[in-house]
Short mmCIF file of C-alpha atoms in Angstrom, two decimals:
data_model
loop_
_atom_site.label_atom_id
_atom_site.label_comp_id
_atom_site.label_asym_id
_atom_site.label_seq_id
_atom_site.Cartn_x
_atom_site.Cartn_y
_atom_site.Cartn_z
CA MET X 1 -5.23 79.75 14.42
CA ARG X 2 -2.94 76.74 14.62
CA GLY X 3 -2.69 74.05 17.28
CA PHE X 4 -0.88 74.78 20.52
CA GLU X 5 -0.70 73.26 23.96
CA LEU X 6 -3.24 74.56 26.48
CA VAL X 7 -2.16 73.77 30.04
CA HIS X 8 -4.02 74.36 33.31
CA PRO X 9 -1.72 74.79 36.32
CA GLY X 10 -3.44 74.27 39.65
CA SER X 11 -1.44 76.84 41.59
CA LEU X 12 0.30 80.18 41.13
CA ALA X 13 3.70 78.54 41.71
CA ASP X 14 3.04 75.99 38.97
CA ALA X 15 1.92 78.75 36.59
CA ILE X 16 5.09 80.74 37.25
CA GLY X 17 7.18 77.60 36.71
CA LEU X 18 5.53 76.99 33.33
CA LEU X 19 6.08 80.63 32.30
CA ASP X 20 9.72 80.76 33.44
CA THR X 21 11.12 80.39 29.94
CA ASP X 22 12.77 82.52 27.25
CA ASP X 23 10.34 81.14 24.66
CA ASP X 24 8.04 84.06 23.81
CA THR X 25 5.49 81.75 22.20
CA VAL X 26 4.62 80.61 25.74
CA ARG X 27 2.19 83.08 27.30
CA PRO X 28 -0.29 83.33 30.19
CA PHE X 29 -3.98 83.23 29.28
CA SER X 30 -6.70 84.49 31.62
CA GLY X 31 -9.92 85.75 30.03
CA GLY X 32 -8.23 85.62 26.65
CA THR X 33 -10.42 88.22 24.95
CA ALA X 34 -7.41 90.30 23.82
CA LEU X 35 -5.09 87.39 23.11
CA MET X 36 -7.74 85.59 21.02
CA LEU X 37 -7.88 88.58 18.65
CA MET X 38 -4.09 88.46 18.23
CA MET X 39 -4.21 84.70 17.65
CA LYS X 40 -7.04 84.90 15.13
CA THR X 41 -5.22 87.53 13.09
CA GLY X 42 -1.94 85.61 13.25
CA VAL X 43 -0.16 88.43 15.13
CA PHE X 44 0.55 85.91 17.89
CA ARG X 45 1.16 82.20 17.30
CA PRO X 46 1.54 80.44 20.62
CA SER X 47 3.23 77.11 21.17
CA ARG X 48 1.80 76.87 24.67
CA LEU X 49 -0.82 78.87 26.58
CA VAL X 50 -0.78 78.74 30.36
CA HIS X 51 -4.42 79.08 31.38
CA LEU X 52 -4.74 80.76 34.78
CA GLY X 53 -8.39 79.85 35.44
CA ARG X 54 -7.56 77.10 37.93
CA ILE X 55 -4.88 78.69 40.12
CA GLY X 56 -7.41 79.31 42.88
CA ASP X 57 -10.44 81.44 43.73
CA ALA X 58 -8.39 83.65 46.07
CA TYR X 59 -6.93 85.38 43.01
CA SER X 60 -10.33 86.69 41.96
CA GLU X 61 -11.40 88.16 45.31
CA ILE X 62 -12.09 91.85 45.83
CA THR X 63 -11.68 93.15 49.39
CA ALA X 64 -11.92 96.61 50.91
CA SER X 65 -9.37 97.54 53.56
CA PRO X 66 -10.50 99.21 56.81
CA ALA X 67 -8.33 102.20 55.85
CA GLY X 68 -10.42 102.92 52.74
CA GLY X 69 -8.36 101.12 50.12
CA LEU X 70 -9.04 98.13 47.93
CA ARG X 71 -7.34 94.89 46.93
CA ILE X 72 -8.49 93.39 43.65
CA GLY X 73 -7.39 89.89 42.65
CA ALA X 74 -5.91 89.82 39.15
CA MET X 75 -8.35 87.11 38.07
CA ALA X 76 -11.40 89.23 38.98
CA THR X 77 -13.41 89.83 35.83
CA LEU X 78 -14.27 93.32 34.65
CA SER X 79 -17.94 92.48 35.35
CA ALA X 80 -16.98 91.64 38.94
CA LEU X 81 -15.39 95.10 39.22
CA GLU X 82 -18.46 96.73 37.70
CA HIS X 83 -20.86 95.13 40.17
CA SER X 84 -18.72 94.78 43.32
CA PRO X 85 -20.28 96.72 46.23
CA GLU X 86 -16.75 97.35 47.55
CA VAL X 87 -15.58 98.87 44.26
CA ILE X 88 -18.75 100.97 43.96
CA ARG X 89 -18.22 102.31 47.49
CA VAL X 90 -14.42 102.76 47.57
CA ALA X 91 -13.64 103.58 43.93
CA PRO X 92 -16.88 104.39 42.11
CA VAL X 93 -14.95 105.79 39.14
CA VAL X 94 -13.67 102.27 38.41
CA ALA X 95 -17.17 100.77 38.34
CA ARG X 96 -18.42 103.63 36.14
CA ALA X 97 -15.55 103.21 33.67
CA MET X 98 -16.54 99.57 33.18
CA THR X 99 -19.99 100.46 31.86
CA ARG X 100 -18.48 101.87 28.65
CA LEU X 101 -15.74 99.28 28.24
CA ALA X 102 -16.34 96.78 25.39
CA ASN X 103 -19.61 94.96 26.17
CA VAL X 104 -21.24 92.68 28.74
CA ARG X 105 -19.84 89.45 27.29
CA VAL X 106 -16.27 90.72 27.11
CA ARG X 107 -16.50 92.14 30.64
CA ASN X 108 -17.86 88.77 31.85
CA VAL X 109 -14.66 87.07 30.73
CA ALA X 110 -11.79 89.60 30.61
CA CYS X 111 -9.73 89.82 33.80
CA VAL X 112 -8.10 92.74 35.59
CA GLY X 113 -4.57 91.30 35.51
CA GLY X 114 -4.64 90.55 31.82
CA ASN X 115 -6.11 93.96 31.07
CA LEU X 116 -3.01 95.51 32.67
CA ALA X 117 -0.40 92.99 31.52
CA HIS X 118 -1.50 93.21 27.89
CA GLY X 119 0.14 96.64 27.76
CA ASP X 120 -2.33 98.07 25.26
CA PRO X 121 -2.39 101.87 25.75
CA HIS X 122 -6.02 102.03 24.55
CA MET X 123 -7.40 100.17 27.59
CA ASP X 124 -9.64 102.13 29.96
CA LEU X 125 -8.72 100.53 33.27
CA PRO X 126 -4.97 101.28 33.47
CA PRO X 127 -5.28 105.11 33.40
CA VAL X 128 -8.05 104.99 36.01
CA LEU X 129 -6.00 102.80 38.35
CA ALA X 130 -2.93 104.99 37.80
CA ALA X 131 -4.89 108.15 38.67
CA LEU X 132 -6.11 106.48 41.87
CA GLY X 133 -2.49 105.82 42.90
CA GLY X 134 -2.84 102.07 42.32
CA SER X 135 -0.07 99.53 42.26
CA VAL X 136 0.17 95.88 41.27
CA SER X 137 1.61 92.98 43.23
CA VAL X 138 3.77 90.85 40.99
CA ALA X 139 4.90 87.29 41.65
CA GLY X 140 7.69 85.59 39.75
CA PRO X 141 10.52 83.07 39.98
CA GLN X 142 12.55 85.49 42.14
CA GLY X 143 9.70 86.26 44.55
CA THR X 144 7.25 89.12 44.78
CA ARG X 145 7.46 92.86 44.19
CA ASP X 146 5.14 95.84 43.86
CA VAL X 147 4.98 98.11 40.83
CA ALA X 148 3.02 101.36 40.57
CA VAL X 149 0.49 101.13 37.72
CA GLU X 150 1.94 104.34 36.24
CA LYS X 151 5.37 102.61 36.05
CA LEU X 152 4.07 99.29 34.68
CA PHE X 153 4.27 100.17 31.00
CA SER X 154 7.57 100.47 29.13
CA GLY X 155 6.32 100.82 25.56
CA TYR X 156 3.56 100.10 23.10
CA TYR X 157 2.19 96.72 24.27
CA GLU X 158 5.23 96.41 26.55
CA THR X 159 5.42 96.20 30.32
CA VAL X 160 8.19 95.95 32.91
CA LEU X 161 7.03 92.44 33.83
CA GLY X 162 9.95 90.03 33.56
CA ARG X 163 10.32 86.38 32.66
CA GLY X 164 7.80 84.24 34.52
CA GLU X 165 6.21 87.20 36.32
CA LEU X 166 2.45 87.47 36.82
CA ILE X 167 0.33 90.24 38.29
CA THR X 168 -1.49 88.74 41.29
CA ASP X 169 -3.35 91.77 42.73
CA VAL X 170 -4.13 95.40 42.19
CA VAL X 171 -3.86 97.49 45.35
CA LEU X 172 -5.54 100.87 45.69
CA PRO X 173 -4.57 103.16 48.59
CA SER X 174 -7.26 104.87 50.62
CA GLN X 175 -9.53 106.90 48.35
CA ARG X 176 -11.11 108.91 51.18
CA GLY X 177 -11.18 112.60 50.31
CA TRP X 178 -10.27 112.03 46.65
CA SER X 179 -12.56 113.10 43.80
CA SER X 180 -11.98 111.18 40.58
CA ALA X 181 -13.26 110.97 37.03
CA TYR X 182 -12.41 109.18 33.79
CA LEU X 183 -13.53 110.26 30.34
CA LYS X 184 -12.73 108.85 26.94
CA CYS X 185 -13.40 110.03 23.42
CA THR X 186 -14.13 107.65 20.58
CA THR X 187 -13.94 109.28 17.16
CA ARG X 188 -15.12 106.69 14.63
CA SER X 189 -18.03 104.97 16.37
CA ALA X 190 -19.32 104.93 19.93
CA ASP X 191 -17.80 101.51 20.61
CA ASP X 192 -14.45 102.21 18.94
CA TRP X 193 -11.19 102.03 20.85
CA PRO X 194 -10.68 105.47 22.41
CA ALA X 195 -8.76 108.20 20.60
CA LEU X 196 -8.11 109.67 24.04
CA GLY X 197 -8.58 108.62 27.64
CA VAL X 198 -8.07 111.01 30.53
CA ALA X 199 -8.26 110.14 34.23
CA VAL X 200 -8.05 112.66 37.05
CA SER X 201 -7.99 112.39 40.80
CA LEU X 202 -8.09 115.46 43.07
CA ARG X 203 -7.91 116.05 46.78
CA ILE X 204 -9.77 119.27 47.52
CA GLU X 205 -9.57 120.91 50.94
CA GLY X 206 -11.35 124.18 51.66
CA GLY X 207 -11.95 124.82 47.97
CA ALA X 208 -8.27 124.43 47.08
CA ILE X 209 -6.63 121.46 45.39
CA SER X 210 -4.03 119.98 47.73
CA GLU X 211 -3.03 117.04 45.53
CA ALA X 212 -3.73 116.12 41.91
CA ARG X 213 -3.07 113.23 39.55
CA VAL X 214 -3.70 113.59 35.82
CA VAL X 215 -3.18 110.62 33.48
CA VAL X 216 -3.58 110.55 29.71
CA SER X 217 -3.85 107.32 27.67
CA ALA X 218 -4.78 106.02 24.22
CA ALA X 219 -3.51 109.15 22.43
CA THR X 220 0.01 108.63 23.79
CA GLU X 221 2.36 105.67 23.25
CA ILE X 222 2.01 104.64 26.88
CA LEU X 223 -0.18 106.01 29.63
CA THR X 224 1.46 109.11 30.98
CA ARG X 225 1.11 111.27 34.08
CA LEU X 226 1.00 114.92 33.11
CA THR X 227 3.08 116.47 35.85
CA THR X 228 3.00 120.08 34.64
CA ALA X 229 -0.79 119.92 34.54
CA GLU X 230 -0.72 118.49 38.07
CA SER X 231 1.54 121.36 39.18
CA ALA X 232 -0.88 123.88 37.68
CA LEU X 233 -3.67 122.34 39.75
CA THR X 234 -1.87 121.81 43.05
CA GLY X 235 -2.36 124.61 45.55
CA ALA X 236 -4.86 126.43 43.32
CA ALA X 237 -8.60 126.94 43.72
CA ALA X 238 -10.73 124.21 42.17
CA ASP X 239 -12.31 126.54 39.64
CA GLU X 240 -12.56 127.13 35.89
CA SER X 241 -9.55 129.39 35.55
CA THR X 242 -7.32 126.86 37.29
CA PHE X 243 -8.69 124.12 35.08
CA ALA X 244 -8.03 126.22 31.95
CA ARG X 245 -4.38 126.70 32.98
CA ALA X 246 -4.03 122.98 33.68
CA CYS X 247 -5.48 122.11 30.26
CA GLU X 248 -3.00 124.38 28.48
CA ALA X 249 -0.16 122.85 30.49
CA ALA X 250 -1.40 119.35 29.58
CA ALA X 251 -1.66 120.25 25.88
CA ALA X 252 1.92 121.54 25.89
CA GLU X 253 3.22 118.51 27.75
CA ALA X 254 1.54 115.44 26.20
CA GLU X 255 3.23 113.77 23.22
CA MET X 256 0.33 112.73 21.04
CA VAL X 257 0.53 109.94 18.47
CA GLU X 258 -1.23 110.37 15.12
CA ASP X 259 -3.25 107.39 13.91
CA ALA X 260 -6.51 106.46 12.18
CA ARG X 261 -8.45 107.99 15.10
CA GLY X 262 -7.06 111.48 14.59
CA SER X 263 -4.04 113.67 14.05
CA ALA X 264 -1.73 114.66 16.89
CA ASP X 265 -3.06 118.23 16.76
CA TYR X 266 -6.64 117.03 16.91
CA LYS X 267 -5.91 114.82 19.91
CA THR X 268 -4.15 117.71 21.64
CA GLN X 269 -7.33 119.73 21.26
CA LEU X 270 -9.35 116.76 22.51
CA LEU X 271 -7.12 116.68 25.59
CA ARG X 272 -7.82 120.37 26.31
CA VAL X 273 -11.55 119.76 26.12
CA TYR X 274 -11.76 116.39 27.85
CA LEU X 275 -9.39 117.26 30.69
CA ARG X 276 -11.53 120.30 31.54
CA ARG X 277 -14.68 118.13 31.45
CA ALA X 278 -13.03 115.44 33.59
CA LEU X 279 -11.88 117.95 36.21
CA THR X 280 -15.34 119.51 36.30
CA GLN X 281 -16.97 116.11 36.64
CA ALA X 282 -14.63 115.05 39.44
CA VAL X 283 -15.60 118.17 41.39
CA GLN X 284 -19.30 117.63 40.67
CA ASP X 285 -19.23 113.97 41.69
CA GLY X 286 -17.51 114.88 44.96
CA ALA X 287 -15.09 113.07 47.19
CA VAL X 288 -15.22 109.45 48.34
CA SER X 289 -16.11 109.35 52.03
CA MET L 1 4.14 69.70 17.87
CA ASP L 2 2.60 66.29 18.05
CA ALA L 3 -1.16 65.98 18.10
CA SER L 4 -1.33 64.40 21.55
CA GLU L 5 -0.39 67.77 23.05
CA THR L 6 -2.89 69.85 21.11
CA VAL L 7 -5.93 67.55 20.98
CA LYS L 8 -7.98 66.82 24.04
CA LYS L 9 -11.15 64.96 24.91
CA ILE L 10 -13.58 67.18 26.83
CA ARG L 11 -16.88 66.47 28.52
CA PHE L 12 -19.53 69.09 29.15
CA THR L 13 -23.28 69.56 29.52
CA LEU L 14 -24.87 70.88 26.35
CA ASN L 15 -28.41 72.21 26.77
CA GLY L 16 -28.86 69.85 29.71
CA ARG L 17 -27.42 66.77 28.00
CA PRO L 18 -23.99 65.32 28.90
CA VAL L 19 -21.75 65.19 25.83
CA SER L 20 -18.12 64.70 24.96
CA ALA L 21 -15.92 65.77 22.08
CA THR L 22 -12.33 65.45 20.97
CA VAL L 23 -11.16 68.94 20.05
CA GLU L 24 -8.01 70.67 18.88
CA SER L 25 -6.75 73.50 21.08
CA HIS L 26 -7.34 76.21 18.49
CA VAL L 27 -11.02 75.40 17.92
CA ASP L 28 -13.39 78.02 19.27
CA LEU L 29 -16.76 77.42 20.89
CA VAL L 30 -18.78 78.36 17.80
CA ASP L 31 -17.01 75.68 15.75
CA LEU L 32 -17.43 73.14 18.55
CA LEU L 33 -21.21 73.75 18.59
CA ARG L 34 -21.30 73.31 14.81
CA ARG L 35 -20.00 69.75 15.33
CA PHE L 36 -23.14 69.11 17.39
CA ASP L 37 -25.23 70.47 14.52
CA LEU L 38 -26.15 73.60 16.46
CA GLY L 39 -26.21 76.65 14.21
CA GLY L 40 -27.80 79.24 16.47
CA ALA L 41 -24.51 80.75 17.60
CA ARG L 42 -22.97 82.22 14.45
CA GLU L 43 -19.66 83.89 13.98
CA SER L 44 -20.16 87.28 12.38
CA CYS L 45 -17.53 89.85 13.39
CA GLY L 46 -15.20 87.30 14.98
CA GLN L 47 -14.05 89.95 17.44
CA GLY L 48 -16.56 89.80 20.28
CA LEU L 49 -18.27 93.00 19.13
CA CYS L 50 -21.52 91.88 17.52
CA GLY L 51 -23.08 89.29 19.83
CA CYS L 52 -24.20 86.89 17.10
CA CYS L 53 -22.13 84.08 18.68
CA THR L 54 -23.48 84.55 22.23
CA VAL L 55 -23.29 81.34 24.30
CA VAL L 56 -24.07 80.95 28.01
CA VAL L 57 -21.38 79.03 29.93
CA ASP L 58 -22.11 78.17 33.58
CA GLY L 59 -24.82 80.83 33.50
CA VAL L 60 -22.53 83.57 32.14
CA ALA L 61 -22.91 85.01 28.63
CA MET L 62 -19.80 85.09 26.51
CA SER L 63 -18.77 85.41 22.88
CA GLY L 64 -18.30 81.93 21.45
CA CYS L 65 -15.83 83.31 18.91
CA LEU L 66 -13.48 84.43 21.71
CA THR L 67 -13.82 81.23 23.77
CA LEU L 68 -11.47 78.29 23.29
CA ALA L 69 -13.54 75.12 23.02
CA GLN L 70 -11.27 73.16 25.37
CA LEU L 71 -12.11 75.64 28.15
CA VAL L 72 -15.73 74.46 28.41
CA ASP L 73 -14.50 71.08 29.71
CA GLY L 74 -16.62 70.22 32.75
CA LYS L 75 -18.93 73.19 32.28
CA ARG L 76 -22.59 73.73 31.44
CA VAL L 77 -23.11 75.20 27.98
CA ASP L 78 -26.48 76.65 26.99
CA THR L 79 -27.38 77.86 23.52
CA ILE L 80 -30.46 79.29 21.86
CA GLU L 81 -31.49 75.75 20.90
CA GLY L 82 -31.99 74.93 24.60
CA LEU L 83 -34.64 77.58 25.18
CA ASP L 84 -37.64 75.76 23.68
CA GLN L 85 -36.79 72.20 24.65
CA THR L 86 -40.07 71.90 26.53
CA GLY L 87 -41.86 72.41 23.22
CA ALA L 88 -42.89 75.98 24.04
CA LEU L 89 -41.02 79.11 23.05
CA SER L 90 -39.45 81.10 25.89
CA PRO L 91 -41.27 84.33 26.80
CA VAL L 92 -38.44 86.31 25.20
CA GLN L 93 -38.64 84.33 21.96
CA GLN L 94 -42.42 84.82 21.88
CA ALA L 95 -42.07 88.56 22.53
CA PHE L 96 -39.55 88.92 19.67
CA ILE L 97 -42.05 87.25 17.33
CA ASP L 98 -45.00 89.29 18.57
CA GLU L 99 -43.12 92.58 18.20
CA GLY L 100 -41.50 91.63 14.86
CA ALA L 101 -38.10 92.24 16.45
CA PHE L 102 -36.04 90.95 13.51
CA GLN L 103 -35.85 90.93 9.77
CA CYS L 104 -33.15 88.55 8.56
CA GLY L 105 -32.82 86.91 11.99
CA PHE L 106 -29.05 86.43 11.92
CA CYS L 107 -28.47 88.37 15.15
CA THR L 108 -31.66 87.20 16.88
CA PRO L 109 -30.30 84.24 18.91
CA GLY L 110 -27.71 86.54 20.48
CA PHE L 111 -30.29 89.20 21.29
CA VAL L 112 -32.66 86.61 22.78
CA LEU L 113 -29.96 85.04 24.99
CA MET L 114 -28.69 88.43 26.15
CA THR L 115 -32.25 89.51 26.93
CA HIS L 116 -32.68 86.42 29.12
CA GLN L 117 -29.44 87.34 30.90
CA LEU L 118 -30.61 90.91 31.42
CA LEU L 119 -34.03 89.93 32.75
CA GLU L 120 -32.58 87.33 35.13
CA ARG L 121 -30.49 90.11 36.70
CA ASN L 122 -32.92 92.98 36.29
CA PRO L 123 -36.60 91.94 35.87
CA ASP L 124 -37.78 95.51 35.23
CA PRO L 125 -35.09 97.33 33.25
CA SER L 126 -35.48 100.93 32.09
CA GLU L 127 -34.96 101.72 28.43
CA PRO L 128 -31.44 103.11 29.05
CA GLU L 129 -30.60 99.92 30.97
CA ILE L 130 -31.86 97.81 28.05
CA ARG L 131 -29.83 99.87 25.59
CA ASP L 132 -26.68 99.65 27.72
CA TYR L 133 -26.99 95.91 28.21
CA LEU L 134 -27.59 95.20 24.54
CA ALA L 135 -25.01 97.71 23.28
CA GLY L 136 -22.72 94.81 22.35
CA ASN L 137 -25.32 93.22 20.06
CA LEU L 138 -25.54 94.55 16.53
CA CYS L 139 -28.56 94.23 14.25
CA ARG L 140 -27.66 95.16 10.70
CA CYS L 141 -31.36 95.26 9.74
CA ALA L 142 -31.63 97.93 12.46
CA ALA L 143 -34.68 96.41 14.13
CA TYR L 144 -33.64 98.16 17.32
CA PRO L 145 -36.97 99.90 18.12
CA GLU L 146 -38.83 96.59 17.80
CA ILE L 147 -36.12 94.76 19.80
CA ILE L 148 -36.42 97.22 22.67
CA ARG L 149 -40.20 96.89 22.60
CA ALA L 150 -39.81 93.10 22.67
CA VAL L 151 -37.51 93.25 25.69
CA LYS L 152 -40.01 95.44 27.57
CA SER L 153 -42.85 93.13 26.58
CA ALA L 154 -40.93 90.01 27.66
CA ALA L 155 -40.05 91.68 30.96
CA SER L 156 -43.66 92.47 31.77
CA ARG L 157 -44.81 88.97 30.75
CA MET L 158 -42.14 87.34 32.91
CA ARG L 159 -42.95 89.59 35.88
CA ALA L 160 -46.63 88.75 35.50
CA SER L 161 -46.00 85.00 35.40
CA ALA L 162 -43.59 85.25 38.37
CA ALA L 163 -46.28 87.08 40.36
CA ALA L 164 -48.99 84.55 39.43
#
């Protein structure tokens, strides 16, 4: 790594002001666990890092809404998500996903906002939040806006965030009545980046699926909702034959990327298997009350 | 870029002692500790995977290799060297010796610090909880069975002394 300027704005407005530049060697820095790897390998050579650790404690708060939703400050660490009583109650699938993400030390430092804004399709949290219908609040020089997590990513390590924009919160709608699960498959070692991530969220009423969200990540260039698989699930009984149809629809729909973790064909087969397991697990774990 | 923008004087508490250092922005916490002649936190993988560089900052364990040194300004930094400052080994250190929970010892400081973190949060962990918590610490001598025995032994010793 080479020398750069590390600045510590004391407010969100100051941070946005410092980031409102066309210079792409100026970047926000929260937990830094992902950025440090890019800096150490020379992939990223910053001229200035805008450290967000001092913009205020309000940006790391996690609060449950009376309606059954959740607001998660972007500076909340992944460990805070893992252990938050609100997260465990409202969105237990999020807390469970944390237990197999990196390790304790990384989770102690890495933050929710950076995890999303990094745009890495191999991350575990984005597909889970997308399946739960989550959105992010974004603040920038032109004001604030909301973006659905499933619309946040525009390419490999690319997001729709514009110049000077920062994610300030993640907002989850009410999870009451939804059954959710996330599974990933690592092919080289247990702690490898996933070859495939699949997140599902189902609303089941009287044994039939009334609404479904299916999101695939890691094996695809960006996280992707599989709408034909969702159509195969919606209105059908929550049983094995429905799940089998949905898995075939997903396999036909997803555009898999071949890499060191497996061929496209192999990942398509993984999707068939892991989507069925995720759907089964969501039903077994039951709905959030 | 001129040096005044990249170099900064920081003050922090190192194993209970107030210290200061003038550090470049790109220096990580492992290299900063080396300047204080502390070699317990070692960079091995350099990617936050192996746990050999574990350092405790304001009571929270992190990978020194992924931590910019300037960010510990004003904070409390604790390393393996702080554990036996009273002259006695910590119960975890003693348990690792008694169970022979290392061979080469390169990973041991990280395992010992992470075990202290675990037992502070969970004084009576199950074996799966121990394995989960220490999953981010790698021992290339594969002393894992002895390490897990040492963690259980340290836990029961610390519970016994807390109850006394």
